[in-house]
Amino acid sequence: QVHLVESGGGSVQAGGSLRLSCAASGYDYRCLGWFRQAPGKGREGVAVMIYGGAGFTYYADSVKGRFTISQDNVRKMMYLQLNALKPEDTAMYYCAATWSRSGDGYCYATPDKYNYWGQGTQVTVSS
């Protein structure tokens, strides 16, 4: 069983930064990711990466160059650094994990492929 707990959300002004953390327990996963859901919208993939691996990361076009996903395998932590925040980044942010990987070894960026979820942490960006 995998248990995920997010922290680090908050309220900032546009242009500000936040760092989200996700503490993971268990071992039944090969991919980790951050997703977000704004009011009235569906959940979308923000950034995903291979657990314990290097070289593959995915970023949504809307966050490329501003957000950075990282992990600490020893502490079983995952992070999302959010820089140059915009009001449209306002959403509930979730960390997620899954054993599923694509046939060529990459991680999926769609929420339907992830079966372990944290409770979410709110990010609010004011203009």
CSV table of N, CA and C in Angstrom, one decimal, residues 30-31 50 56 100-108:
chain,number,residue,atom,x,y,z
A,30,ARG,N,6.4,3.0,-9.7
A,30,ARG,CA,7.5,3.3,-10.5
A,30,ARG,C,7.5,4.7,-11.1
A,31,CYS,N,6.4,5.4,-11.1
A,31,CYS,CA,6.2,6.7,-11.5
A,31,CYS,C,5.6,7.6,-10.4
A,50,ILE,N,10.1,9.4,-13.4
A,50,ILE,CA,10.3,8.0,-13.0
A,50,ILE,C,10.9,8.0,-11.6
A,56,PHE,N,14.2,11.2,-17.5
A,56,PHE,CA,12.8,11.4,-18.0
A,56,PHE,C,12.0,12.3,-17.1
A,100,SER,N,2.2,1.8,-13.2
A,100,SER,CA,2.1,1.8,-14.6
A,100,SER,C,3.2,2.6,-15.3
A,101,ARG,N,3.7,2.1,-16.4
A,101,ARG,CA,4.6,2.8,-17.3
A,101,ARG,C,4.2,2.5,-18.7
A,102,SER,N,4.6,3.3,-19.6
A,102,SER,CA,4.3,3.1,-21.0
A,102,SER,C,5.2,2.0,-21.6
A,103,GLY,N,4.9,1.5,-22.8
A,103,GLY,CA,5.6,0.4,-23.3
A,103,GLY,C,7.1,0.7,-23.6
A,104,ASP,N,7.4,2.0,-23.8
A,104,ASP,CA,8.8,2.4,-24.0
A,104,ASP,C,9.4,2.9,-22.7
A,105,GLY,N,8.8,2.6,-21.6
A,105,GLY,CA,9.4,2.9,-20.3
A,105,GLY,C,9.1,4.3,-19.7
A,106,TYR,N,8.3,5.1,-20.3
A,106,TYR,CA,8.1,6.4,-19.8
A,106,TYR,C,6.9,6.4,-18.9
A,107,CYS,N,6.7,7.5,-18.2
A,107,CYS,CA,5.6,7.7,-17.3
A,107,CYS,C,4.5,8.4,-17.9
A,108,TYR,N,3.3,8.0,-17.6
A,108,TYR,CA,2.1,8.7,-18.2
A,108,TYR,C,1.9,10.0,-17.4
